[in-house]
Each structure stands twice: as C-alpha cells, then as structure tokens.
mmCIF file with all atom_site columns, C-alpha atoms in Angstrom:
data_model
loop_
_atom_site.group_PDB
_atom_site.id
_atom_site.type_symbol
_atom_site.label_atom_id
_atom_site.label_alt_id
_atom_site.label_comp_id
_atom_site.label_asym_id
_atom_site.label_entity_id
_atom_site.label_seq_id
_atom_site.pdbx_PDB_ins_code
_atom_site.Cartn_x
_atom_site.Cartn_y
_atom_site.Cartn_z
_atom_site.occupancy
_atom_site.B_iso_or_equiv
_atom_site.pdbx_formal_charge
_atom_site.auth_seq_id
_atom_site.auth_comp_id
_atom_site.auth_asym_id
_atom_site.auth_atom_id
_atom_site.pdbx_PDB_model_num
ATOM 1   C CA . MET A 1 1   ? -47.866 20.632  19.556  1.00 88.00 ? 364 MET A CA 1
ATOM 2   C CA . LYS A 1 2   ? -44.751 19.741  21.514  1.00 95.00 ? 365 LYS A CA 1
ATOM 3   C CA . ILE A 1 3   ? -42.203 17.410  19.901  1.00 96.00 ? 366 ILE A CA 1
ATOM 4   C CA . SER A 1 4   ? -39.492 15.791  21.998  1.00 96.00 ? 367 SER A CA 1
ATOM 5   C CA . GLU A 1 5   ? -35.879 15.431  21.018  1.00 97.00 ? 368 GLU A CA 1
ATOM 6   C CA . ILE A 1 6   ? -34.955 12.265  19.156  1.00 97.00 ? 369 ILE A CA 1
ATOM 7   C CA . ARG A 1 7   ? -33.989 9.451   21.491  1.00 95.00 ? 370 ARG A CA 1
ATOM 8   C CA . ASP A 1 8   ? -31.739 6.542   20.548  1.00 92.00 ? 371 ASP A CA 1
ATOM 9   C CA . VAL A 1 9   ? -33.463 3.267   21.473  1.00 91.00 ? 372 VAL A CA 1
ATOM 10  C CA . SER A 1 10  ? -30.843 0.835   20.177  1.00 87.00 ? 373 SER A CA 1
ATOM 11  C CA . ARG A 1 11  ? -28.714 -1.220  22.516  1.00 83.00 ? 374 ARG A CA 1
ATOM 12  C CA . VAL A 1 12  ? -25.312 0.235   23.441  1.00 85.00 ? 375 VAL A CA 1
ATOM 13  C CA . TRP A 1 13  ? -23.380 -2.563  21.727  1.00 82.00 ? 376 TRP A CA 1
ATOM 14  C CA . GLN A 1 14  ? -25.223 -1.852  18.459  1.00 82.00 ? 377 GLN A CA 1
ATOM 15  C CA . GLN A 1 15  ? -23.325 1.419   18.118  1.00 79.00 ? 378 GLN A CA 1
ATOM 16  C CA . PHE A 1 16  ? -20.232 -0.727  17.487  1.00 81.00 ? 379 PHE A CA 1
ATOM 17  C CA . VAL A 1 17  ? -21.868 -3.759  15.831  1.00 81.00 ? 380 VAL A CA 1
ATOM 18  C CA . PRO A 1 18  ? -25.026 -2.296  14.272  1.00 86.00 ? 381 PRO A CA 1
ATOM 19  C CA . ILE A 1 19  ? -26.658 -5.590  13.318  1.00 83.00 ? 382 ILE A CA 1
ATOM 20  C CA . GLN A 1 20  ? -30.268 -5.883  14.508  1.00 85.00 ? 383 GLN A CA 1
ATOM 21  C CA . SER A 1 21  ? -31.241 -9.317  13.203  1.00 85.00 ? 384 SER A CA 1
ATOM 22  C CA . ILE A 1 22  ? -29.959 -12.436 11.482  1.00 88.00 ? 385 ILE A CA 1
ATOM 23  C CA . SER A 1 23  ? -31.927 -11.575 8.325   1.00 85.00 ? 386 SER A CA 1
ATOM 24  C CA . GLN A 1 24  ? -30.316 -8.125  8.198   1.00 86.00 ? 387 GLN A CA 1
ATOM 25  C CA . LEU A 1 25  ? -26.861 -9.674  8.660   1.00 88.00 ? 388 LEU A CA 1
ATOM 26  C CA . LEU A 1 26  ? -27.441 -12.273 5.929   1.00 88.00 ? 389 LEU A CA 1
ATOM 27  C CA . SER A 1 27  ? -28.813 -9.651  3.539   1.00 85.00 ? 390 SER A CA 1
ATOM 28  C CA . PHE A 1 28  ? -25.853 -7.379  4.225   1.00 86.00 ? 391 PHE A CA 1
ATOM 29  C CA . ILE A 1 29  ? -23.351 -10.222 3.717   1.00 88.00 ? 392 ILE A CA 1
ATOM 30  C CA . ALA A 1 30  ? -25.024 -11.291 0.453   1.00 88.00 ? 393 ALA A CA 1
ATOM 31  C CA . PHE A 1 31  ? -24.968 -7.756  -0.934  1.00 86.00 ? 394 PHE A CA 1
ATOM 32  C CA . TYR A 1 32  ? -21.403 -7.212  0.251   1.00 86.00 ? 395 TYR A CA 1
ATOM 33  C CA . ALA A 1 33  ? -20.293 -10.525 -1.349  1.00 90.00 ? 396 ALA A CA 1
ATOM 34  C CA . LEU A 1 34  ? -21.901 -9.460  -4.620  1.00 90.00 ? 397 LEU A CA 1
ATOM 35  C CA . ILE A 1 35  ? -20.038 -6.142  -4.522  1.00 88.00 ? 398 ILE A CA 1
ATOM 36  C CA . ILE A 1 36  ? -16.726 -7.861  -3.720  1.00 88.00 ? 399 ILE A CA 1
ATOM 37  C CA . GLY A 1 37  ? -17.325 -10.303 -6.600  1.00 91.00 ? 400 GLY A CA 1
ATOM 38  C CA . VAL A 1 38  ? -17.925 -7.469  -9.055  1.00 91.00 ? 401 VAL A CA 1
ATOM 39  C CA . VAL A 1 39  ? -14.873 -5.599  -7.751  1.00 88.00 ? 402 VAL A CA 1
ATOM 40  C CA . TYR A 1 40  ? -12.784 -8.749  -8.183  1.00 89.00 ? 403 TYR A CA 1
ATOM 41  C CA . LEU A 1 41  ? -13.931 -9.167  -11.788 1.00 91.00 ? 404 LEU A CA 1
ATOM 42  C CA . ILE A 1 42  ? -13.054 -5.562  -12.554 1.00 89.00 ? 405 ILE A CA 1
ATOM 43  C CA . THR A 1 43  ? -9.665  -5.554  -10.764 1.00 88.00 ? 406 THR A CA 1
ATOM 44  C CA . ARG A 1 44  ? -8.488  -9.172  -11.093 1.00 85.00 ? 407 ARG A CA 1
ATOM 45  C CA . ASN A 1 45  ? -5.382  -8.111  -13.024 1.00 87.00 ? 408 ASN A CA 1
ATOM 46  C CA . GLU A 1 46  ? -4.467  -5.519  -10.395 1.00 87.00 ? 409 GLU A CA 1
ATOM 47  C CA . PRO A 1 47  ? -4.464  -7.158  -6.936  1.00 83.00 ? 410 PRO A CA 1
ATOM 48  C CA . GLU A 1 48  ? -3.274  -4.018  -5.116  1.00 85.00 ? 411 GLU A CA 1
ATOM 49  C CA . VAL A 1 49  ? -6.313  -2.119  -6.425  1.00 89.00 ? 412 VAL A CA 1
ATOM 50  C CA . PHE A 1 50  ? -8.617  -4.942  -5.284  1.00 88.00 ? 413 PHE A CA 1
ATOM 51  C CA . GLY A 1 51  ? -7.443  -4.536  -1.669  1.00 86.00 ? 414 GLY A CA 1
ATOM 52  C CA . ILE A 1 52  ? -7.910  -0.782  -1.707  1.00 90.00 ? 415 ILE A CA 1
ATOM 53  C CA . VAL A 1 53  ? -11.384 -0.988  -3.251  1.00 87.00 ? 416 VAL A CA 1
ATOM 54  C CA . CYS A 1 54  ? -12.452 -3.732  -0.801  1.00 85.00 ? 417 CYS A CA 1
ATOM 55  C CA . THR A 1 55  ? -11.347 -1.560  2.114   1.00 87.00 ? 418 THR A CA 1
ATOM 56  C CA . GLY A 1 56  ? -13.344 1.341   0.682   1.00 88.00 ? 419 GLY A CA 1
ATOM 57  C CA . ALA A 1 57  ? -16.395 -0.879  0.182   1.00 84.00 ? 420 ALA A CA 1
ATOM 58  C CA . THR A 1 58  ? -16.182 -2.071  3.783   1.00 81.00 ? 421 THR A CA 1
ATOM 59  C CA . VAL A 1 59  ? -15.912 1.446   5.198   1.00 84.00 ? 422 VAL A CA 1
ATOM 60  C CA . GLY A 1 60  ? -18.580 2.719   2.804   1.00 85.00 ? 423 GLY A CA 1
ATOM 61  C CA . ALA A 1 61  ? -21.089 -0.016  3.667   1.00 82.00 ? 424 ALA A CA 1
ATOM 62  C CA . PHE A 1 62  ? -20.967 0.498   7.446   1.00 82.00 ? 425 PHE A CA 1
ATOM 63  C CA . PRO A 1 63  ? -23.120 3.690   7.501   1.00 86.00 ? 426 PRO A CA 1
ATOM 64  C CA . ALA A 1 64  ? -26.014 1.782   5.891   1.00 84.00 ? 427 ALA A CA 1
ATOM 65  C CA . LEU A 1 65  ? -26.208 -0.310  9.050   1.00 86.00 ? 428 LEU A CA 1
ATOM 66  C CA . LEU A 1 66  ? -25.830 2.683   11.365  1.00 87.00 ? 429 LEU A CA 1
ATOM 67  C CA . ILE A 1 67  ? -28.680 4.704   9.828   1.00 88.00 ? 430 ILE A CA 1
ATOM 68  C CA . ALA A 1 68  ? -31.015 1.718   10.223  1.00 88.00 ? 431 ALA A CA 1
ATOM 69  C CA . LEU A 1 69  ? -30.618 1.732   14.034  1.00 92.00 ? 432 LEU A CA 1
ATOM 70  C CA . PRO A 1 70  ? -33.888 2.625   15.792  1.00 94.00 ? 433 PRO A CA 1
ATOM 71  C CA . GLN A 1 71  ? -34.698 6.024   17.229  1.00 96.00 ? 434 GLN A CA 1
ATOM 72  C CA . GLU A 1 72  ? -37.921 7.615   18.408  1.00 97.00 ? 435 GLU A CA 1
ATOM 73  C CA . PHE A 1 73  ? -39.572 10.865  19.324  1.00 97.00 ? 436 PHE A CA 1
ATOM 74  C CA . ILE A 1 74  ? -42.845 11.765  21.008  1.00 97.00 ? 437 ILE A CA 1
ATOM 75  C CA . ALA A 1 75  ? -45.303 14.398  19.817  1.00 96.00 ? 438 ALA A CA 1
ATOM 76  C CA . GLU A 1 76  ? -47.780 15.702  22.415  1.00 96.00 ? 439 GLU A CA 1
ATOM 77  C CA . PHE A 1 77  ? -50.962 17.628  21.648  1.00 95.00 ? 440 PHE A CA 1
ATOM 78  C CA . ASP A 1 78  ? -53.665 19.686  23.337  1.00 93.00 ? 441 ASP A CA 1
ATOM 79  C CA . SER A 1 79  ? -56.541 17.897  21.608  1.00 92.00 ? 442 SER A CA 1
ATOM 80  C CA . GLU A 1 80  ? -57.494 14.658  19.889  1.00 90.00 ? 443 GLU A CA 1
ATOM 81  C CA . ARG A 1 81  ? -58.202 16.658  16.753  1.00 91.00 ? 444 ARG A CA 1
ATOM 82  C CA . ALA A 1 82  ? -54.598 17.894  16.606  1.00 92.00 ? 445 ALA A CA 1
ATOM 83  C CA . THR A 1 83  ? -53.399 14.320  17.160  1.00 92.00 ? 446 THR A CA 1
ATOM 84  C CA . ALA A 1 84  ? -55.537 13.040  14.275  1.00 90.00 ? 447 ALA A CA 1
ATOM 85  C CA . SER A 1 85  ? -54.361 15.848  11.996  1.00 93.00 ? 448 SER A CA 1
ATOM 86  C CA . THR A 1 86  ? -50.710 15.084  12.737  1.00 94.00 ? 449 THR A CA 1
ATOM 87  C CA . LEU A 1 87  ? -51.273 11.350  12.199  1.00 93.00 ? 450 LEU A CA 1
ATOM 88  C CA . LYS A 1 88  ? -52.610 12.177  8.747   1.00 94.00 ? 451 LYS A CA 1
ATOM 89  C CA . GLU A 1 89  ? -49.553 14.351  8.076   1.00 96.00 ? 452 GLU A CA 1
ATOM 90  C CA . ILE A 1 90  ? -47.215 11.559  9.256   1.00 96.00 ? 453 ILE A CA 1
ATOM 91  C CA . ASP A 1 91  ? -49.004 9.131   6.943   1.00 94.00 ? 454 ASP A CA 1
ATOM 92  C CA . GLU A 1 92  ? -48.582 11.483  3.966   1.00 96.00 ? 455 GLU A CA 1
ATOM 93  C CA . LEU A 1 93  ? -44.902 12.111  4.743   1.00 97.00 ? 456 LEU A CA 1
ATOM 94  C CA . LEU A 1 94  ? -44.094 8.422   5.135   1.00 96.00 ? 457 LEU A CA 1
ATOM 95  C CA . ARG A 1 95  ? -45.888 7.584   1.881   1.00 96.00 ? 458 ARG A CA 1
ATOM 96  C CA . PHE A 1 96  ? -43.893 10.351  0.180   1.00 96.00 ? 459 PHE A CA 1
ATOM 97  C CA . ARG A 1 97  ? -40.713 8.807   1.622   1.00 94.00 ? 460 ARG A CA 1
ATOM 98  C CA . GLY A 1 98  ? -41.560 5.422   0.062   1.00 94.00 ? 461 GLY A CA 1
ATOM 99  C CA . TYR A 1 99  ? -43.411 3.623   2.850   1.00 95.00 ? 462 TYR A CA 1
ATOM 100 C CA . LYS A 1 100 ? -46.767 1.856   2.862   1.00 94.00 ? 463 LYS A CA 1
ATOM 101 C CA . THR A 1 101 ? -48.921 0.664   5.730   1.00 92.00 ? 464 THR A CA 1
ATOM 102 C CA . LYS A 1 102 ? -48.824 -3.005  6.529   1.00 87.00 ? 465 LYS A CA 1
ATOM 103 C CA . GLY A 1 103 ? -52.201 -2.940  8.176   1.00 69.00 ? 466 GLY A CA 1
ATOM 104 C CA . ASP A 1 104 ? -53.057 -1.524  11.526  1.00 61.00 ? 467 ASP A CA 1
ATOM 105 C CA . LEU A 1 105 ? -51.839 -3.379  14.564  1.00 60.00 ? 468 LEU A CA 1
ATOM 106 C CA . GLY A 1 106 ? -54.965 -2.320  16.399  1.00 63.00 ? 469 GLY A CA 1
ATOM 107 C CA . THR A 1 107 ? -56.529 1.089   16.780  1.00 75.00 ? 470 THR A CA 1
ATOM 108 C CA . THR A 1 108 ? -53.486 2.607   18.456  1.00 87.00 ? 471 THR A CA 1
ATOM 109 C CA . THR A 1 109 ? -50.541 1.221   16.461  1.00 91.00 ? 472 THR A CA 1
ATOM 110 C CA . ALA A 1 110 ? -49.633 1.266   12.768  1.00 92.00 ? 473 ALA A CA 1
ATOM 111 C CA . LEU A 1 111 ? -46.702 -0.337  10.954  1.00 93.00 ? 474 LEU A CA 1
ATOM 112 C CA . TYR A 1 112 ? -45.152 1.280   7.886   1.00 95.00 ? 475 TYR A CA 1
ATOM 113 C CA . ILE A 1 113 ? -42.813 -0.773  5.696   1.00 93.00 ? 476 ILE A CA 1
ATOM 114 C CA . SER A 1 114 ? -40.750 0.100   2.644   1.00 92.00 ? 477 SER A CA 1
ATOM 115 C CA . LYS A 1 115 ? -42.428 -0.212  -0.762  1.00 91.00 ? 478 LYS A CA 1
ATOM 116 C CA . LEU A 1 116 ? -39.224 -1.762  -2.116  1.00 87.00 ? 479 LEU A CA 1
ATOM 117 C CA . PRO A 1 117 ? -39.149 -5.522  -2.721  1.00 84.00 ? 480 PRO A CA 1
ATOM 118 C CA . ALA A 1 118 ? -38.194 -7.505  0.376   1.00 78.00 ? 481 ALA A CA 1
ATOM 119 C CA . ALA A 1 119 ? -34.820 -8.405  -1.163  1.00 73.00 ? 482 ALA A CA 1
ATOM 120 C CA . LEU A 1 120 ? -33.917 -4.703  -1.341  1.00 76.00 ? 483 LEU A CA 1
ATOM 121 C CA . SER A 1 121 ? -35.103 -3.551  2.077   1.00 82.00 ? 484 SER A CA 1
ATOM 122 C CA . TRP A 1 122 ? -34.706 -4.497  5.714   1.00 84.00 ? 485 TRP A CA 1
ATOM 123 C CA . LYS A 1 123 ? -37.590 -4.872  8.141   1.00 85.00 ? 486 LYS A CA 1
ATOM 124 C CA . GLU A 1 124 ? -35.385 -2.821  10.479  1.00 88.00 ? 487 GLU A CA 1
ATOM 125 C CA . ASN A 1 125 ? -36.151 0.194   8.278   1.00 89.00 ? 488 ASN A CA 1
ATOM 126 C CA . SER A 1 126 ? -39.844 0.040   9.225   1.00 92.00 ? 489 SER A CA 1
ATOM 127 C CA . PHE A 1 127 ? -41.746 2.640   11.237  1.00 95.00 ? 490 PHE A CA 1
ATOM 128 C CA . VAL A 1 128 ? -44.029 1.904   14.174  1.00 95.00 ? 491 VAL A CA 1
ATOM 129 C CA . ILE A 1 129 ? -46.473 4.692   15.034  1.00 95.00 ? 492 ILE A CA 1
ATOM 130 C CA . ARG A 1 130 ? -48.232 4.456   18.420  1.00 94.00 ? 493 ARG A CA 1
ATOM 131 C CA . ARG A 1 131 ? -51.108 6.752   19.199  1.00 93.00 ? 494 ARG A CA 1
ATOM 132 C CA . SER A 1 132 ? -52.903 7.719   22.374  1.00 88.00 ? 495 SER A CA 1
ATOM 133 C CA . GLU A 1 133 ? -55.524 10.433  22.827  1.00 85.00 ? 496 GLU A CA 1
ATOM 134 C CA . LYS A 1 134 ? -53.058 13.296  22.967  1.00 90.00 ? 497 LYS A CA 1
ATOM 135 C CA . SER A 1 135 ? -49.691 11.887  21.917  1.00 95.00 ? 498 SER A CA 1
ATOM 136 C CA . ILE A 1 136 ? -47.921 10.001  19.154  1.00 96.00 ? 499 ILE A CA 1
ATOM 137 C CA . ILE A 1 137 ? -44.756 7.936   19.520  1.00 97.00 ? 500 ILE A CA 1
ATOM 138 C CA . VAL A 1 138 ? -42.806 7.570   16.283  1.00 97.00 ? 501 VAL A CA 1
ATOM 139 C CA . ARG A 1 139 ? -40.127 4.864   16.108  1.00 97.00 ? 502 ARG A CA 1
ATOM 140 C CA . GLY A 1 140 ? -38.074 4.084   13.026  1.00 96.00 ? 503 GLY A CA 1
ATOM 141 C CA . PRO A 1 141 ? -34.630 4.108   11.424  1.00 95.00 ? 504 PRO A CA 1
ATOM 142 C CA . LYS A 1 142 ? -32.245 6.873   12.463  1.00 93.00 ? 505 LYS A CA 1
ATOM 143 C CA . GLY A 1 143 ? -31.977 8.647   9.105   1.00 88.00 ? 506 GLY A CA 1
ATOM 144 C CA . SER A 1 144 ? -35.706 8.731   8.407   1.00 94.00 ? 507 SER A CA 1
ATOM 145 C CA . VAL A 1 145 ? -36.811 9.608   11.956  1.00 97.00 ? 508 VAL A CA 1
ATOM 146 C CA . LYS A 1 146 ? -34.762 12.804  11.851  1.00 96.00 ? 509 LYS A CA 1
ATOM 147 C CA . TRP A 1 147 ? -36.205 13.670  8.425   1.00 96.00 ? 510 TRP A CA 1
ATOM 148 C CA . LEU A 1 148 ? -39.785 13.086  9.644   1.00 97.00 ? 511 LEU A CA 1
ATOM 149 C CA . ARG A 1 149 ? -39.324 15.066  12.860  1.00 97.00 ? 512 ARG A CA 1
ATOM 150 C CA . ASP A 1 150 ? -37.824 17.999  10.936  1.00 96.00 ? 513 ASP A CA 1
ATOM 151 C CA . ARG A 1 151 ? -40.854 18.054  8.598   1.00 96.00 ? 514 ARG A CA 1
ATOM 152 C CA . LEU A 1 152 ? -43.319 18.017  11.506  1.00 95.00 ? 515 LEU A CA 1
ATOM 153 C CA . ILE A 1 153 ? -41.570 20.905  13.267  1.00 93.00 ? 516 ILE A CA 1
ATOM 154 C CA . ARG A 1 154 ? -41.861 23.179  10.225  1.00 83.00 ? 517 ARG A CA 1
#
C-alpha cells in the first residue's frame, strides 16, 4: 500500500476566511452569539473583563473553522483485495471516530457524516470516500484526515 501526502483542497481565500457555506456561517454565528450572551451575563458588572473574554472567545473559536477545511489523500494498492481490506479498516476507524454512513452514493463513493445531531455538527465535517479497483481517495476535514491517514500508515 502506498499512501500519498495530505493535500489541501480548500480554496486559497479560505485560509483567511475559513467559511465553507452559509449554513456553517449561520451555525457558527449562532453558537458564538450564545457564548457572548453567557459571557455578558457572567461579566456584566465588569465591562473590562467582558472585552477581554470576548477577544479570547473570538481567537479561540477560529481554529474550529480551520480544522473543518477539506483535505485529501490517496491510497494505492497492488490488488482489489487490499483495497477492500483497507476500505473496511477506514469504515471501522471512521465509526470509531463518531461517523456513520449516509448511504452509498453508488458503488464507488460513500459519504460518512457525524453521528451528532445536525445542530451540533457541520456537513463540512463529513468524509467522502471514493474507490476504484486499486485506489481510494479520502476527503474530509483537516483534523480528522490527518488522524485517519496516521492510523492507516501504522
């Protein structure tokens, strides 16, 4: 088995504004507004603390968007049997990580989505697995793609 390096497949501008969809933006804003509301209730008698905590919340929330940016790698094999075995391993690893299949998109493509309720997860955190006879293309969120690739290399 030969596994390629991880390749960033997001658009260049998304490295600076890592929003991938309107639904992701709205979800992020709603969660951020909730956090700011709670912070306000806790610090309403200390306005200088409110500003500091809001700045920290802003800086702290940004990585959640960055690790959802898409990346991919390709695994190549000598036989169809090795491809099938690795597909099974990918399925087990993704299920362990908290994903479930959302039905096959044909015989060569599968979609894995988070088991979390829709309100707590982004569709941008989904995995798409494409299979050919002797290769597999794995595309998903930055943080999880690295984790999956590292497990397959072991």
